[in-house]
Amino acid sequence: MMNRLFLKNATVYAEKERIEQGYVLVEGEKIVDIGPMSSQPDVNGATVIELDSHHFVVPGFIDIHIHGAAGADVMDATTDALQTMATVLPKEGTTSFLATTMTASSDLIERALQNTAHYIQFHNRPGEAEVIGIHLEGPFISPKRAGAQHPRNIMEPNIQLFKKWQEAANGYIRLVTLAPEEKNGLELTAYLKEHGVVASIGHSDAIYEEVKAAIQAGITHATHLFNGMRGIHHREPGVAGAVLMHDEVLCEIIVDGIHVAPEMVRFAYRNKGSDGMVLITDAMRAKCLGAGVYELGGQEVIVQGEQATLQDGTLAGSILKLKDAVKKMIEFTGCTLEDVIRMGSWNPAKQLGILERKGSIRAGKDADLVVLNQEYEVVMTFCRGKLAYSK
């Protein structure tokens, strides 16, 4: 008998509408029906979850840029590390994510890719956040914009090496952060586009004209807007200016109030709107652990309060939780919960080409559901129909 779930009486943020006093019916891993309680279906044999109008049922969040959490890191290249991430992320409403690598030696990157591919094939299971692919961040970046990526391991963009890595990853590399202005950068960008991989400009020192050429070559994404890129100058719009002005580029943004000032989050939102942005955490292993000294991509990271930095003060990833990015985005910009769902669920699913099963609440899609209260705190998370977290 297939496991059935019936969430009732909540405000449901469905794909096409908001249903006050609505329900969601789940069978196995899928949503089978949604609607108003006035047209309640037969729920015989279902586990009934009684909610109320103060609860919002929203689609699970998709974090397409995350390195680690709770002491684990994708670069550890172990099943345990990915398992730890998959187990803790539903607490913040994240139901799927791209395992994100770092600029490291070729061997270490390859090990992390093989490990993630193996995990996706054999260890993804309902009740845990799903690893939906890999985000290769570096090593094809600009030495001038290394940020917390280890400068010793930066390499020129290289199609042959990428092919080898994609083979090691069993085709699961879905997104690549690169500096297209570097030698062979435009060639790699065009190759990625041709092979259905999202090419993202990031850790880049490109000037406006170089970004324009890169967009023509196939850039459709920008990695953590404003961070690790040439900023806006009134005589040279830089990477940040170019991606804000081109609607074909979807911008990631780290909304923790540290990586980007609240005013600049608002500025970006005014330019891109909820259709042009995606909320990410860029979190590292220190997330969920508190203050201390940690490791990221072979470098020491000091965590104090809400901030993670290298010894020289360079920001080194974040310890942000996606549920907090949601709250801060609403606070900084005055956007609606619908807007946040766009940026946290729909846009990443659309960008990765998985809208047929993720990114919104609709019959036939994966039952990746988050129940929020009026303070936007996570009350429950379901990953593919199975309870993954309950407050």
CSV table of C-alpha atoms in Angstrom, one decimal:
chain,number,residue,atom,x,y,z
A,1,MET,CA,0.0,0.0,0.0
A,2,MET,CA,1.4,3.4,-1.0
A,3,ASN,CA,2.0,5.9,1.8
A,4,ARG,CA,-0.7,8.6,1.6
A,5,LEU,CA,-0.5,12.0,3.3
A,6,PHE,CA,-3.2,14.7,3.6
A,7,LEU,CA,-2.2,18.2,4.7
A,8,LYS,CA,-5.4,20.2,5.4
A,9,ASN,CA,-6.7,23.6,6.2
A,10,ALA,CA,-3.5,25.5,5.5
A,11,THR,CA,-2.8,28.4,3.1
A,12,VAL,CA,-1.4,26.5,0.1
A,13,TYR,CA,1.0,28.4,-2.3
A,14,ALA,CA,0.2,26.3,-5.4
A,15,GLU,CA,1.9,26.8,-8.8
A,16,LYS,CA,-0.9,28.9,-10.2
A,17,GLU,CA,-2.7,30.3,-7.2
A,18,ARG,CA,-2.8,30.8,-3.5
A,19,ILE,CA,-5.5,28.6,-1.9
A,20,GLU,CA,-6.7,29.8,1.5
A,21,GLN,CA,-8.0,26.9,3.6
A,22,GLY,CA,-6.5,24.5,1.1
A,23,TYR,CA,-5.2,20.9,1.1
A,24,VAL,CA,-2.4,18.9,-0.5
A,25,LEU,CA,-2.8,15.2,-1.1
A,26,VAL,CA,0.4,13.1,-1.4
A,27,GLU,CA,0.7,9.5,-2.6
A,28,GLY,CA,4.2,7.9,-2.3
A,29,GLU,CA,6.7,10.5,-3.5
A,30,LYS,CA,4.3,12.6,-5.5
A,31,ILE,CA,1.6,15.3,-5.1
A,32,VAL,CA,-1.6,13.9,-6.5
A,33,ASP,CA,-4.1,16.6,-5.7
A,34,ILE,CA,-4.4,20.1,-4.4
A,35,GLY,CA,-7.4,22.3,-3.8
A,36,PRO,CA,-9.8,24.1,-1.4
A,37,MET,CA,-11.1,22.2,1.6
A,38,SER,CA,-14.6,22.7,0.1
A,39,SER,CA,-13.8,20.1,-2.5
A,40,GLN,CA,-12.0,17.7,-0.2
A,41,PRO,CA,-11.3,14.3,-1.9
A,42,ASP,CA,-11.5,10.9,-0.4
A,43,VAL,CA,-8.6,10.6,2.0
A,44,ASN,CA,-9.3,7.1,3.2
A,45,GLY,CA,-6.2,5.5,4.6
A,46,ALA,CA,-4.2,8.7,4.5
A,47,THR,CA,-2.2,10.2,7.4
A,48,VAL,CA,-4.0,13.4,8.1
A,49,ILE,CA,-1.9,16.5,9.1
A,50,GLU,CA,-4.1,19.1,10.7
A,51,LEU,CA,-2.9,22.6,10.0
A,52,ASP,CA,-4.7,26.0,10.0
A,53,SER,CA,-4.8,29.3,8.1
A,54,HIS,CA,-1.7,30.5,10.0
A,55,HIS,CA,0.3,27.8,8.3
A,56,PHE,CA,1.7,28.3,4.8
A,57,VAL,CA,2.5,25.2,2.6
A,58,VAL,CA,5.2,26.2,0.1
A,59,PRO,CA,7.4,24.3,-2.3
A,60,GLY,CA,10.7,23.0,-0.9
A,61,PHE,CA,13.7,25.3,-1.4
A,62,ILE,CA,16.5,24.4,-3.8
A,63,ASP,CA,20.0,25.5,-2.8
A,64,ILE,CA,22.1,25.4,-6.0
A,65,HIS,CA,25.2,26.7,-4.3
A,66,ILE,CA,26.2,25.0,-1.1
A,67,HIS,CA,29.5,23.5,0.0
A,68,GLY,CA,28.7,22.0,3.3
A,69,ALA,CA,26.9,22.1,6.7
A,70,ALA,CA,27.1,20.5,10.2
A,71,GLY,CA,30.8,19.7,9.9
A,72,ALA,CA,30.5,18.1,6.4
A,73,ASP,CA,31.8,19.3,3.1
A,74,VAL,CA,31.3,18.1,-0.5
A,75,MET,CA,35.1,18.1,-0.9
A,76,ASP,CA,35.4,15.5,1.9
A,77,ALA,CA,34.4,13.1,-0.9
A,78,THR,CA,32.6,10.7,1.4
A,79,THR,CA,29.1,9.3,1.5
A,80,ASP,CA,28.8,10.4,5.1
A,81,ALA,CA,29.5,14.0,4.3
A,82,LEU,CA,26.7,14.2,1.7
A,83,GLN,CA,24.4,12.1,4.0
A,84,THR,CA,25.0,14.7,6.8
A,85,MET,CA,24.0,17.6,4.5
A,86,ALA,CA,21.0,15.7,3.2
A,87,THR,CA,19.8,15.1,6.7
A,88,VAL,CA,20.3,18.6,8.2
A,89,LEU,CA,19.2,20.8,5.3
A,90,PRO,CA,15.4,20.0,5.6
A,91,LYS,CA,15.5,21.8,9.0
A,92,GLU,CA,15.9,25.1,7.0
A,93,GLY,CA,13.3,24.1,4.3
A,94,THR,CA,15.8,22.9,1.7
A,95,THR,CA,14.6,19.8,0.0
A,96,SER,CA,17.2,19.5,-2.8
A,97,PHE,CA,20.6,21.0,-3.6
A,98,LEU,CA,23.6,21.0,-5.9
A,99,ALA,CA,26.6,19.6,-4.2
A,100,THR,CA,29.2,22.4,-4.8
A,101,THR,CA,32.9,21.8,-5.2
A,102,MET,CA,35.8,24.2,-4.6
A,103,THR,CA,39.0,25.2,-6.5
A,104,ALA,CA,41.3,22.4,-5.4
A,105,SER,CA,43.8,20.0,-7.0
A,106,SER,CA,42.5,18.1,-10.1
A,107,ASP,CA,42.6,14.8,-8.1
A,108,LEU,CA,40.6,16.1,-5.2
A,109,ILE,CA,38.0,17.6,-7.5
A,110,GLU,CA,37.7,14.3,-9.4
A,111,ARG,CA,37.3,12.4,-6.1
A,112,ALA,CA,34.5,14.7,-5.0
A,113,LEU,CA,32.8,14.4,-8.4
A,114,GLN,CA,33.0,10.6,-8.4
A,115,ASN,CA,31.7,10.4,-4.8
A,116,THR,CA,28.7,12.7,-5.5
A,117,ALA,CA,27.8,10.8,-8.7
A,118,HIS,CA,27.8,7.6,-6.7
A,119,TYR,CA,25.7,9.2,-3.9
A,120,ILE,CA,23.1,10.4,-6.5
A,121,GLN,CA,22.8,7.0,-8.0
A,122,PHE,CA,22.7,4.9,-4.8
A,123,HIS,CA,22.0,7.0,-1.7
A,124,ASN,CA,19.4,9.7,-2.6
A,125,ARG,CA,16.2,8.7,-0.7
A,126,PRO,CA,12.9,10.2,0.3
A,127,GLY,CA,12.9,11.9,3.7
A,128,GLU,CA,16.2,13.6,3.0
A,129,ALA,CA,17.2,16.5,0.9
A,130,GLU,CA,17.9,15.2,-2.6
A,131,VAL,CA,21.3,15.8,-4.3
A,132,ILE,CA,20.1,16.9,-7.8
A,133,GLY,CA,23.6,17.4,-9.3
A,134,ILE,CA,26.9,19.2,-9.0
A,135,HIS,CA,27.9,22.8,-9.1
A,136,LEU,CA,31.5,23.0,-10.2
A,137,GLU,CA,32.8,26.3,-8.6
A,138,GLY,CA,36.2,26.8,-10.0
A,139,PRO,CA,39.0,26.1,-10.8
A,140,PHE,CA,38.5,28.0,-14.1
A,141,ILE,CA,38.3,31.4,-12.4
A,142,SER,CA,40.3,34.7,-12.3
A,143,PRO,CA,43.3,34.8,-9.9
A,144,LYS,CA,42.3,38.5,-9.3
A,145,ARG,CA,39.0,37.4,-7.9
A,146,ALA,CA,39.9,34.2,-6.0
A,147,GLY,CA,38.0,35.2,-2.9
A,148,ALA,CA,38.2,32.1,-0.6
A,149,GLN,CA,39.1,29.8,-3.5
A,150,HIS,CA,42.7,28.6,-3.1
A,151,PRO,CA,44.8,30.7,-5.6
A,152,ARG,CA,47.4,27.9,-5.9
A,153,ASN,CA,44.8,25.6,-7.7
A,154,ILE,CA,43.3,28.1,-10.1
A,155,MET,CA,43.5,26.9,-13.8
A,156,GLU,CA,42.8,28.2,-17.2
A,157,PRO,CA,39.4,27.1,-18.6
A,158,ASN,CA,40.0,23.7,-20.3
A,159,ILE,CA,37.4,21.8,-22.3
A,160,GLN,CA,39.3,18.5,-22.3
A,161,LEU,CA,39.7,18.6,-18.5
A,162,PHE,CA,36.0,19.5,-18.1
A,163,LYS,CA,35.1,16.5,-20.3
A,164,LYS,CA,37.2,14.2,-18.1
A,165,TRP,CA,35.5,15.6,-15.0
A,166,GLN,CA,32.0,15.3,-16.5
A,167,GLU,CA,32.8,11.7,-17.2
A,168,ALA,CA,34.0,11.1,-13.6
A,169,ALA,CA,30.7,12.8,-12.5
A,170,ASN,CA,28.6,10.6,-14.7
A,171,GLY,CA,27.1,13.6,-16.4
A,172,TYR,CA,25.9,15.1,-13.1
A,173,ILE,CA,27.7,18.5,-13.4
A,174,ARG,CA,24.8,20.8,-14.0
A,175,LEU,CA,26.3,24.2,-13.4
A,176,VAL,CA,29.9,25.6,-13.8
A,177,THR,CA,31.2,28.8,-12.3
A,178,LEU,CA,34.0,30.3,-14.5
A,179,ALA,CA,35.7,33.5,-15.5
A,180,PRO,CA,34.9,33.7,-19.2
A,181,GLU,CA,37.5,36.5,-19.8
A,182,GLU,CA,40.3,34.0,-19.1
A,183,LYS,CA,42.1,32.2,-22.0
A,184,ASN,CA,39.7,29.7,-23.6
A,185,GLY,CA,36.9,31.0,-21.3
A,186,LEU,CA,34.5,31.8,-24.2
A,187,GLU,CA,35.2,28.4,-25.8
A,188,LEU,CA,34.4,26.5,-22.6
A,189,THR,CA,31.2,28.7,-22.1
A,190,ALA,CA,30.0,27.8,-25.6
A,191,TYR,CA,30.8,24.1,-25.0
A,192,LEU,CA,28.8,24.1,-21.7
A,193,LYS,CA,25.8,25.7,-23.4
A,194,GLU,CA,25.9,23.2,-26.2
A,195,HIS,CA,26.0,20.3,-23.7
A,196,GLY,CA,23.1,21.5,-21.5
A,197,VAL,CA,25.2,22.7,-18.6
A,198,VAL,CA,24.5,26.1,-17.1
A,199,ALA,CA,27.5,28.4,-17.6
A,200,SER,CA,27.8,30.9,-14.7
A,201,ILE,CA,30.0,34.0,-14.6
A,202,GLY,CA,31.7,34.2,-11.2
A,203,HIS,CA,35.1,34.9,-9.5
A,204,SER,CA,35.5,37.1,-12.6
A,205,ASP,CA,37.4,40.3,-13.3
A,206,ALA,CA,35.7,40.9,-16.7
A,207,ILE,CA,34.8,44.3,-17.9
A,208,TYR,CA,31.4,45.1,-19.4
A,209,GLU,CA,32.3,44.3,-23.0
A,210,GLU,CA,33.8,41.0,-22.0
A,211,VAL,CA,30.7,40.1,-20.1
A,212,LYS,CA,28.6,41.0,-23.1
A,213,ALA,CA,30.7,38.6,-25.3
A,214,ALA,CA,30.3,35.9,-22.7
A,215,ILE,CA,26.5,36.3,-22.6
A,216,GLN,CA,26.5,35.9,-26.4
A,217,ALA,CA,28.7,32.8,-26.0
A,218,GLY,CA,26.2,31.2,-23.5
A,219,ILE,CA,26.4,32.7,-20.0
A,220,THR,CA,23.0,32.5,-18.4
A,221,HIS,CA,23.8,32.7,-14.7
A,222,ALA,CA,25.9,34.7,-12.3
A,223,THR,CA,27.5,33.2,-9.1
A,224,HIS,CA,26.9,35.1,-5.9
A,225,LEU,CA,26.1,38.6,-7.3
A,226,PHE,CA,28.6,41.3,-6.1
A,227,ASN,CA,30.9,38.8,-4.4
A,228,GLY,CA,34.0,37.6,-6.2
A,229,MET,CA,33.4,39.8,-9.3
A,230,ARG,CA,34.4,43.2,-10.7
A,231,GLY,CA,31.9,45.7,-9.1
A,232,ILE,CA,30.0,48.6,-10.6
A,233,HIS,CA,31.9,51.8,-11.4
A,234,HIS,CA,30.3,54.7,-13.1
A,235,ARG,CA,32.7,54.5,-16.0
A,236,GLU,CA,32.9,50.7,-16.1
A,237,PRO,CA,29.8,48.7,-15.2
A,238,GLY,CA,31.9,45.6,-14.6
A,239,VAL,CA,30.5,42.1,-14.1
A,240,ALA,CA,27.9,43.2,-11.5
A,241,GLY,CA,26.6,46.0,-13.7
A,242,ALA,CA,26.4,43.8,-16.8
A,243,VAL,CA,24.5,41.0,-15.2
A,244,LEU,CA,22.1,43.4,-13.6
A,245,MET,CA,21.4,44.9,-17.0
A,246,HIS,CA,20.9,41.6,-18.9
A,247,ASP,CA,17.6,39.8,-18.4
A,248,GLU,CA,19.0,36.6,-19.8
A,249,VAL,CA,21.3,36.2,-16.7
A,250,LEU,CA,19.8,34.8,-13.5
A,251,CYS,CA,21.7,36.1,-10.5
A,252,GLU,CA,22.5,34.1,-7.3
A,253,ILE,CA,22.6,36.3,-4.2
A,254,ILE,CA,23.6,35.6,-0.6
A,255,VAL,CA,21.1,37.4,1.6
A,256,ASP,CA,22.7,37.3,5.0
A,257,GLY,CA,23.2,41.0,5.4
A,258,ILE,CA,26.9,40.5,5.4
A,259,HIS,CA,28.0,39.4,1.9
A,260,VAL,CA,25.8,42.1,0.4
A,261,ALA,CA,24.5,45.2,2.2
A,262,PRO,CA,20.7,45.2,2.6
A,263,GLU,CA,20.5,48.4,0.4
A,264,MET,CA,22.4,46.6,-2.4
A,265,VAL,CA,20.1,43.6,-2.1
A,266,ARG,CA,17.2,46.0,-2.6
A,267,PHE,CA,19.1,47.7,-5.5
A,268,ALA,CA,19.6,44.3,-7.2
A,269,TYR,CA,16.0,43.3,-6.6
A,270,ARG,CA,14.8,46.6,-8.2
A,271,ASN,CA,16.8,45.7,-11.3
A,272,LYS,CA,16.2,42.0,-11.6
A,273,GLY,CA,12.9,41.4,-9.9
A,274,SER,CA,11.9,38.0,-8.5
A,275,ASP,CA,12.2,36.5,-12.0
A,276,GLY,CA,15.9,37.4,-12.2
A,277,MET,CA,17.3,36.2,-8.9
A,278,VAL,CA,17.9,33.0,-7.0
A,279,LEU,CA,18.5,32.7,-3.2
A,280,ILE,CA,21.6,30.6,-2.3
A,281,THR,CA,23.5,30.1,1.0
A,282,ASP,CA,27.1,29.3,-0.3
A,283,ALA,CA,27.3,27.7,3.1
A,284,MET,CA,30.4,25.8,4.3
A,285,ARG,CA,30.9,23.1,6.9
A,286,ALA,CA,30.6,25.5,9.9
A,287,LYS,CA,26.9,26.1,9.3
A,288,CYS,CA,24.9,24.7,12.3
A,289,LEU,CA,28.1,24.5,14.4
A,290,GLY,CA,28.8,27.9,15.9
A,291,ALA,CA,32.0,29.9,16.4
A,292,GLY,CA,35.4,28.2,15.8
A,293,VAL,CA,38.2,27.5,13.3
A,294,TYR,CA,37.2,25.4,10.3
A,295,GLU,CA,38.6,24.3,6.9
A,296,LEU,CA,37.4,25.3,3.5
A,297,GLY,CA,39.2,24.3,0.3
A,298,GLY,CA,42.5,23.8,2.1
A,299,GLN,CA,42.3,27.1,3.9
A,300,GLU,CA,41.6,28.0,7.5
A,301,VAL,CA,38.3,29.8,8.1
A,302,ILE,CA,37.4,31.6,11.3
A,303,VAL,CA,33.7,31.8,12.3
A,304,GLN,CA,32.6,34.5,14.7
A,305,GLY,CA,28.9,35.4,15.1
A,306,GLU,CA,27.3,35.3,11.7
A,307,GLN,CA,30.5,35.6,9.7
A,308,ALA,CA,33.0,33.3,8.2
A,309,THR,CA,36.4,34.7,7.0
A,310,LEU,CA,39.9,33.7,6.0
A,311,GLN,CA,42.7,34.9,8.3
A,312,ASP,CA,43.1,38.0,6.2
A,313,GLY,CA,39.5,38.9,6.6
A,314,THR,CA,38.3,37.7,3.2
A,315,LEU,CA,34.7,36.4,3.4
A,316,ALA,CA,34.8,32.6,3.1
A,317,GLY,CA,31.4,31.2,2.2
A,318,SER,CA,28.6,31.6,4.7
A,319,ILE,CA,26.8,29.9,7.6
A,320,LEU,CA,23.5,31.2,6.3
A,321,LYS,CA,20.4,29.0,6.4
A,322,LEU,CA,18.0,29.3,3.4
A,323,LYS,CA,15.0,29.9,5.7
A,324,ASP,CA,16.9,32.9,7.1
A,325,ALA,CA,17.7,34.2,3.5
A,326,VAL,CA,13.9,34.0,2.9
A,327,LYS,CA,13.1,36.1,5.9
A,328,LYS,CA,15.9,38.6,5.2
A,329,MET,CA,14.9,39.0,1.6
A,330,ILE,CA,11.3,39.9,2.6
A,331,GLU,CA,12.7,42.3,5.3
A,332,PHE,CA,15.2,44.0,3.0
A,333,THR,CA,13.0,44.4,-0.1
A,334,GLY,CA,9.4,44.2,1.0
A,335,CYS,CA,8.8,41.4,-1.5
A,336,THR,CA,6.0,38.9,-0.9
A,337,LEU,CA,6.2,35.2,0.0
A,338,GLU,CA,5.2,34.5,-3.6
A,339,ASP,CA,8.3,36.4,-4.7
A,340,VAL,CA,10.5,34.4,-2.4
A,341,ILE,CA,9.1,31.1,-3.6
A,342,ARG,CA,10.0,32.3,-7.1
A,343,MET,CA,13.6,33.0,-6.0
A,344,GLY,CA,14.0,30.0,-3.7
A,345,SER,CA,12.2,27.2,-5.6
A,346,TRP,CA,10.9,28.0,-9.1
A,347,ASN,CA,13.9,29.8,-10.6
A,348,PRO,CA,16.5,27.3,-9.6
A,349,ALA,CA,14.3,24.4,-10.8
A,350,LYS,CA,13.7,26.2,-14.1
A,351,GLN,CA,17.4,27.0,-14.5
A,352,LEU,CA,18.4,23.4,-14.0
A,353,GLY,CA,15.7,22.1,-16.4
A,354,ILE,CA,13.8,20.1,-13.6
A,355,LEU,CA,10.6,22.1,-13.5
A,356,GLU,CA,8.6,19.0,-14.5
A,357,ARG,CA,9.3,17.6,-11.0
A,358,LYS,CA,10.5,20.3,-8.7
A,359,GLY,CA,10.0,24.0,-7.9
A,360,SER,CA,6.3,24.4,-7.3
A,361,ILE,CA,3.2,22.7,-5.8
A,362,ARG,CA,1.3,20.9,-8.6
A,363,ALA,CA,-0.2,17.5,-9.1
A,364,GLY,CA,2.4,15.1,-10.6
A,365,LYS,CA,5.4,16.9,-9.1
A,366,ASP,CA,7.7,15.6,-6.3
A,367,ALA,CA,6.1,16.1,-2.8
A,368,ASP,CA,8.8,18.5,-1.7
A,369,LEU,CA,6.8,20.6,0.8
A,370,VAL,CA,7.6,23.0,3.6
A,371,VAL,CA,5.1,24.2,6.2
A,372,LEU,CA,5.9,27.7,7.5
A,373,ASN,CA,4.3,29.6,10.3
A,374,GLN,CA,3.5,33.3,10.2
A,375,GLU,CA,7.0,34.2,11.2
A,376,TYR,CA,8.3,32.1,8.3
A,377,GLU,CA,9.8,29.6,10.6
A,378,VAL,CA,10.0,26.0,9.3
A,379,VAL,CA,7.4,23.9,11.1
A,380,MET,CA,7.7,20.7,8.9
A,381,THR,CA,9.6,19.6,5.8
A,382,PHE,CA,8.6,16.7,3.5
A,383,CYS,CA,11.2,15.4,1.0
A,384,ARG,CA,9.5,13.4,-1.7
A,385,GLY,CA,6.5,12.6,0.4
A,386,LYS,CA,8.3,11.6,3.6
A,387,LEU,CA,8.6,13.7,6.7
A,388,ALA,CA,12.2,14.9,6.9
A,389,TYR,CA,11.9,17.5,9.8
A,390,SER,CA,9.3,18.5,12.3
A,391,LYS,CA,9.7,21.3,14.8
